[in-house]
Structures are given as structure tokens and as C-alpha cells.
mmCIF file of C-alpha atoms in Angstrom:
data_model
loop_
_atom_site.group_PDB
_atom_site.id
_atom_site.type_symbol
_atom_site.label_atom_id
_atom_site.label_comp_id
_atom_site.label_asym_id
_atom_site.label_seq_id
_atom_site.Cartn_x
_atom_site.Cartn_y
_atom_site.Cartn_z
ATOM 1 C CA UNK X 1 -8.323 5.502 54.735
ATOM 2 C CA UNK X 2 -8.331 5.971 58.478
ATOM 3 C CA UNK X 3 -11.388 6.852 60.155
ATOM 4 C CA UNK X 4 -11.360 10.078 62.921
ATOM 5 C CA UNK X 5 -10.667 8.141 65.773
ATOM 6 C CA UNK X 6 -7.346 6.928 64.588
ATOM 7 C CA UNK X 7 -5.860 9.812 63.463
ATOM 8 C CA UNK X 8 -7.232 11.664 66.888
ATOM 9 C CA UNK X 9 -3.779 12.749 67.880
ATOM 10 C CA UNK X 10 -2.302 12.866 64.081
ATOM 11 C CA UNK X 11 -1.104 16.651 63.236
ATOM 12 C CA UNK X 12 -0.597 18.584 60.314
ATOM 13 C CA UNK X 13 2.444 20.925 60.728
ATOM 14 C CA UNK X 14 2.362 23.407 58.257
ATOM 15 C CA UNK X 15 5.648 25.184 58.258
ATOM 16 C CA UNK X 16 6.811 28.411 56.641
ATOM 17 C CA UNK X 17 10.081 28.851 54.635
ATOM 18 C CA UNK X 18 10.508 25.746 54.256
ATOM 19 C CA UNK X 19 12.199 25.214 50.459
ATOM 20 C CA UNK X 20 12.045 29.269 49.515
ATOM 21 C CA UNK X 21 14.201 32.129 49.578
ATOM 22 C CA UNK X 22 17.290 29.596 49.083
ATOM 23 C CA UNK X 23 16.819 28.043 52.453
ATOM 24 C CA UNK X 24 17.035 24.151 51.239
ATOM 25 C CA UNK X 25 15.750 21.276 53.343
ATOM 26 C CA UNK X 26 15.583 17.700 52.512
ATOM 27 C CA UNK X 27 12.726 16.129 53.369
ATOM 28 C CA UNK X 28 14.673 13.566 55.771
ATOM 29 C CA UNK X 29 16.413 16.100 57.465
ATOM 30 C CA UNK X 30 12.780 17.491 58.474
ATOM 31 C CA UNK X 31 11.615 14.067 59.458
ATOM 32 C CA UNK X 32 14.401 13.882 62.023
ATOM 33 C CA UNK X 33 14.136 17.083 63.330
ATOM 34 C CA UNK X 34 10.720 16.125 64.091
ATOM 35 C CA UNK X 35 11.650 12.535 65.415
ATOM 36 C CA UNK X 36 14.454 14.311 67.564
ATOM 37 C CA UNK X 37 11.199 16.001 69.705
ATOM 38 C CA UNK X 38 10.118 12.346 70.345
ATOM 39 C CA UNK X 39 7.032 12.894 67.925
ATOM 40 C CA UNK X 40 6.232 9.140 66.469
ATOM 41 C CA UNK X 41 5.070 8.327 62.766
ATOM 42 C CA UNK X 42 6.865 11.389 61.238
ATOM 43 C CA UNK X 43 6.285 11.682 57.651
ATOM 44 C CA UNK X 44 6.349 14.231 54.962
ATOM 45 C CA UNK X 45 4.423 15.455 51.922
ATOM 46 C CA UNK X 46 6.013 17.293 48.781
ATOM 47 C CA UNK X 47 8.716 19.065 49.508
ATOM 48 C CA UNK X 48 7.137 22.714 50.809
ATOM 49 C CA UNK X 49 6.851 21.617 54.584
ATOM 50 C CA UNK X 50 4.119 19.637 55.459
ATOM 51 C CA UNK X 51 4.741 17.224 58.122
ATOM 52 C CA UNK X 52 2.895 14.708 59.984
ATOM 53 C CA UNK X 53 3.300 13.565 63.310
ATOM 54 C CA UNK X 54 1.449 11.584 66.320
ATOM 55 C CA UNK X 55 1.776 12.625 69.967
ATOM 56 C CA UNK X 56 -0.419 12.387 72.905
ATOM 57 C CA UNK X 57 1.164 16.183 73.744
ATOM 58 C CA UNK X 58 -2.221 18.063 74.489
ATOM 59 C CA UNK X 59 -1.158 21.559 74.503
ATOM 60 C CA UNK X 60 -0.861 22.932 71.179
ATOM 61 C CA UNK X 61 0.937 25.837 71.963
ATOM 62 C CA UNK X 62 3.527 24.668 73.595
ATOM 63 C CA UNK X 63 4.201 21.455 71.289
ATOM 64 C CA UNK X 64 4.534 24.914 68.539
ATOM 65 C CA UNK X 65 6.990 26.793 70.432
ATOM 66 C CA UNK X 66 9.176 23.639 71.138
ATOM 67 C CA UNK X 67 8.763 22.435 67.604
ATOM 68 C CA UNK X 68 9.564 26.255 66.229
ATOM 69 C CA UNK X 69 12.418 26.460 68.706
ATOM 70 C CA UNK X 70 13.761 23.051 67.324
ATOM 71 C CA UNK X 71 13.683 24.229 64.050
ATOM 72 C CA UNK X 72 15.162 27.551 64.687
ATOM 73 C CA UNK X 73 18.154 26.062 66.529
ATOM 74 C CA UNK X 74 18.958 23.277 63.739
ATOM 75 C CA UNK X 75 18.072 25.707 60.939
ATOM 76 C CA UNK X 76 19.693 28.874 61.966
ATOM 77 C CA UNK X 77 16.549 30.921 60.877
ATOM 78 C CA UNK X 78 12.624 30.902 62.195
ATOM 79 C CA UNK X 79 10.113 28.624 60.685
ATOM 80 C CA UNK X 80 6.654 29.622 61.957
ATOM 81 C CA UNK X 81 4.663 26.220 62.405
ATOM 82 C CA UNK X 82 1.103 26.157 62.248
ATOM 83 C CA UNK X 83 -0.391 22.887 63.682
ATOM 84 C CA UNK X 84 -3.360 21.373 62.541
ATOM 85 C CA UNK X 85 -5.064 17.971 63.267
ATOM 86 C CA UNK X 86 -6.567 15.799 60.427
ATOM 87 C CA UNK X 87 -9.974 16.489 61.495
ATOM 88 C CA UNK X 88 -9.544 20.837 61.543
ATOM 89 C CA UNK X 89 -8.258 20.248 58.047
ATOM 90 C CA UNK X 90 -10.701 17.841 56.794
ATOM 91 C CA UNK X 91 -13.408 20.955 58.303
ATOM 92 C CA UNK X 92 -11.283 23.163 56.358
ATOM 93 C CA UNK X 93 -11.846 21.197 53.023
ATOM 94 C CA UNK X 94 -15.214 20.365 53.627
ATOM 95 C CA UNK X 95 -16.201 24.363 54.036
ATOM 96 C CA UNK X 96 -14.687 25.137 50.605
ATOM 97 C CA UNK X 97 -15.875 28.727 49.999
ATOM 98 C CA UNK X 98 -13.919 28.549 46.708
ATOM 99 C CA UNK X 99 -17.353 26.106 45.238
ATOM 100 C CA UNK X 100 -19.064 29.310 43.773
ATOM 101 C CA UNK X 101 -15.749 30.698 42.171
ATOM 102 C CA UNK X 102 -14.890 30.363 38.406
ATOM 103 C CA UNK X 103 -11.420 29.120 38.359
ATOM 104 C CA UNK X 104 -9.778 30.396 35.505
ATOM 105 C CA UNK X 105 -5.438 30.740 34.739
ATOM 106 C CA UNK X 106 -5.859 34.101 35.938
ATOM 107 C CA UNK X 107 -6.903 33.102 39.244
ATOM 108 C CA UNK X 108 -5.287 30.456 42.298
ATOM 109 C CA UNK X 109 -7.357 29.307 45.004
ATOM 110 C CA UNK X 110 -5.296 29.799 48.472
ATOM 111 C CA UNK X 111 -6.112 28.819 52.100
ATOM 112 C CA UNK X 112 -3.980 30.782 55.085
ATOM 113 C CA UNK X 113 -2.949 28.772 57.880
ATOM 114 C CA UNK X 114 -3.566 31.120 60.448
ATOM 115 C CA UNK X 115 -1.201 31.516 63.911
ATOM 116 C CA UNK X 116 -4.842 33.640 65.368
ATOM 117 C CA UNK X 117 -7.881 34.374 63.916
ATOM 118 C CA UNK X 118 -8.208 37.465 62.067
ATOM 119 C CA UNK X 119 -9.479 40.289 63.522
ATOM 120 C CA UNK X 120 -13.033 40.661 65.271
ATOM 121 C CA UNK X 121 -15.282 42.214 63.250
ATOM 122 C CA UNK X 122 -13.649 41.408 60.045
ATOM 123 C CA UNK X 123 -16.763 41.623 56.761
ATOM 124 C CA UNK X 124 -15.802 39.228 53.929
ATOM 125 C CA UNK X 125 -15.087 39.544 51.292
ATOM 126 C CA UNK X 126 -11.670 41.329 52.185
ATOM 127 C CA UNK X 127 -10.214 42.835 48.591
ATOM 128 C CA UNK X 128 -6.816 44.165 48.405
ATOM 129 C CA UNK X 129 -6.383 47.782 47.533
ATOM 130 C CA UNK X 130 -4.290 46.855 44.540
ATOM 131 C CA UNK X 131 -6.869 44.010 43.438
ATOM 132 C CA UNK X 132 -4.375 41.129 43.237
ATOM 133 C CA UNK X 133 -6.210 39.431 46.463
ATOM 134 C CA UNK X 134 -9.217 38.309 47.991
ATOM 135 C CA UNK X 135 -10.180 36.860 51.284
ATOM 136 C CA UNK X 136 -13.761 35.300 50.599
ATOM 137 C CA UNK X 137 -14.127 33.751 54.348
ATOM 138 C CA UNK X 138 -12.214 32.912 57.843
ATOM 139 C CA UNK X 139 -12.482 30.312 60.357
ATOM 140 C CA UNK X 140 -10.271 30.931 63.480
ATOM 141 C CA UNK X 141 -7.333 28.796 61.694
ATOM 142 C CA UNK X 142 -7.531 29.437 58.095
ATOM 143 C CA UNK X 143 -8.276 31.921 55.828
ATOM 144 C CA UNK X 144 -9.817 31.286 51.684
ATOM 145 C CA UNK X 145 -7.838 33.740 49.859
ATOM 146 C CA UNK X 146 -8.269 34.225 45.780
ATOM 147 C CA UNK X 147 -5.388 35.496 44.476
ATOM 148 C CA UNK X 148 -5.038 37.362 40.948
ATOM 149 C CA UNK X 149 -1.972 36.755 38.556
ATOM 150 C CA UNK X 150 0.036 39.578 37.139
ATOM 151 C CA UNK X 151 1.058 38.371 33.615
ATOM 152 C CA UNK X 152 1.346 34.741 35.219
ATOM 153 C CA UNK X 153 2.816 35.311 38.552
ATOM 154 C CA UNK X 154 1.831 36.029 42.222
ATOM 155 C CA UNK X 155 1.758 39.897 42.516
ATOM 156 C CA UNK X 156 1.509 39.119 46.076
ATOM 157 C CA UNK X 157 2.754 36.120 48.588
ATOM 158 C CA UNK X 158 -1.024 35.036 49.825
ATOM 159 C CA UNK X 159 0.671 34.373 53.176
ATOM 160 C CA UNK X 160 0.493 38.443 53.513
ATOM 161 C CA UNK X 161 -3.154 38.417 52.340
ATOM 162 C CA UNK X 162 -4.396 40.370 55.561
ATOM 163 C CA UNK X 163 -6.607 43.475 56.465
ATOM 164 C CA UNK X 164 -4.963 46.246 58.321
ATOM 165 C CA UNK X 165 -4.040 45.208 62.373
ATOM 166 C CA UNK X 166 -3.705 41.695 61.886
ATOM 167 C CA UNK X 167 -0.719 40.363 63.992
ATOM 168 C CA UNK X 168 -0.773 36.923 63.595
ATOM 169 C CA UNK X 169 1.443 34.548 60.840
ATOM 170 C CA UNK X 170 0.461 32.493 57.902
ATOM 171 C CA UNK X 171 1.719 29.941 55.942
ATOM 172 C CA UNK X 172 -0.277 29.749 52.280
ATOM 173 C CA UNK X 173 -1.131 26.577 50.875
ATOM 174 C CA UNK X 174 -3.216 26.358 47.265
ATOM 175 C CA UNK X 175 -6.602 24.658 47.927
ATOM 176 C CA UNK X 176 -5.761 21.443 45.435
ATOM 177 C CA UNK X 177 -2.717 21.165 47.294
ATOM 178 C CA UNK X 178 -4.800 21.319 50.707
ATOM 179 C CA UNK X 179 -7.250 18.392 49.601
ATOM 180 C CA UNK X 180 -4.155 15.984 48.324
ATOM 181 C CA UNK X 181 -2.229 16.875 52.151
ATOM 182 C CA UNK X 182 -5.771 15.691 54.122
ATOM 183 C CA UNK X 183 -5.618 12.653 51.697
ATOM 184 C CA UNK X 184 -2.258 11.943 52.489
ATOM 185 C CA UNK X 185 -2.308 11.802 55.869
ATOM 186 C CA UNK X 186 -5.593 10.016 56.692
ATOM 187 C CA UNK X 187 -3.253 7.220 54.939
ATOM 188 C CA UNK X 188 -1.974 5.035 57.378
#
């Protein structure tokens, strides 16, 4: 396992519609788009668009718009990226607001990559007027989102878990899934 200080400048990109909606992309078509920007150590994990990537590129929001306007161009369609580094998703994990829960079937454990914090003032728990979310807590980047099944499925994509006003995107991943992506790229 790498320690902090080697995977300083090691992101996360956490893409949306990546491998839904019929909009198919092999992994090693993603991991040269990403090489193409000149981003070093590209690699990918499971096949729902997680990417990692080194650069010494300092300014997150433009390394996003390049890297969404790269995939955009390539793709044909938008892919919102949210970036993360190892150590804002290792935070993420470590918070786990999802301890005092009761998983049962019924119930999947979410977290909402966030493009902005939710709004200002926002009281958690959030509940959805039809029941079939939660949002238990917020950081600036993420949201914890429980989400109810509906005979089995998603009633709802978690991504759209938000209160009223929010303007921001989201890509949902579930919590497990979270703590196996921070595993896999502390790995060298």
C-alpha cells in the first residue's frame, strides 16, 4: 500500500455515463483518452468509470473541463468528471455515516460525488418526498445517500438524490464499491 505522500498528486476521476444508457466504453479506450491529456500512470477500475491518473496539474478545475472536453469530443456526448485525490476519498471512507445503519436487501448504501457542495443551510437527514431516498450527511464533495428498493430495484438514480435548488452534478457510487476504488488505487 502506498503511503499519502506518494499518491499526493494521484486522482480519482469519477465519471458519469460511463457504461449506461447504451453508451459502451472499453476500459482501454478510457485509459487512452486519459493518456492522450498527457496524464501518467492511467489505470482503471471495474468497468463504471473510475480512473486513475498522476499529474503535477494544480488546478482542479481546469484539469476537469479539459478532461470533460476530451471526453466529450472523442465520445460524442458529455461525461461529467468529478476529481478526487486518494486522500479526499480515503476522508470520505473514513467518515462513513452509513456505521449506525442496518443494512438490509431493502436498502443500498450510496455516496454522491459532488461537482459543489450542496446547498448552505442544508439539515440532514434529507428524505425524499416519495421515501425511496435519504441523504444522512454532506461534505463539500460527497454526499451519503440511503437509497430504498422498490420490489428489488432503484426507484430512483441516487445521482439525483438532491434537495430542491441544488445545481451542481453527481456521479453515485455504492459505499462497498467506494472502499474497494480507495484500495485500488493506493496500489502502486
Amino acid at each position: 500500500m502506498a503511503d499519502t505522500a506518494d499518491t499526493a498528486d494521484t486522482y480519482i476521476a469519477f465519471l458519469r455515463a460511463i457504461n449506461v444508457g447504451g453508451r459502451t466504453v472499453k476500459m482501454e479506450r478510457l485509459r487512452e483518452l486519459f493518456a492522450e491529456l498527457g496524464l501518467t500512470d492511467v489505470r482503471t477500475y471495474i468497468q463504471s468509470g473510475n480512473v486513475f491518473f498522476r499529474t503535477g496539474e494544480l488546478d482542479r478545475a481546469a484539469l476537469t473541463a479539459r478532461i470533460e472536453a476530451h471526453l466529450a469530443e472523442a465520445l460524442g456526448y458529455p461525461v461529467p468528471v468529478m476529481l478526487r485525490t486518494v486522500a479526499e476519498v480515503a476522508e470520505i471512507v473514513e467518515r462513513d455515516p452509513f456505521a449506525g445503519v442496518e443494512v438490509t436487501p431493502e436498502l443500498r448504501l450510496c455516496v454522491l460525488f459532488l461537482s459543489e457542495p450542496l446547498p448552505a443551510g442544508t439539515e440532514f437527514p434529507v428524505h425524499s418526498p416519495k421515501g425511496d431516498w435519504d441523504i444522512l450527511d454532506a461534505t463539500p464533495g460527497a454526499a451519503f445517500v440511503v437509497v430504498h428498493l422498490r420490489g428489488g430495484r432503484l426507484g430512483t438514480d441516487p445521482s439525483t438524490a438532491f434537495p430542491a435548488g441544488y445545481r451542481g452534478r453527481a456521479t453515485a457510487r455504492f459505499f462497498h464499491t467506494t472502499v474497494k476504488i480507495l484500495a485500488a488505487a493506493r496500489k502502486s
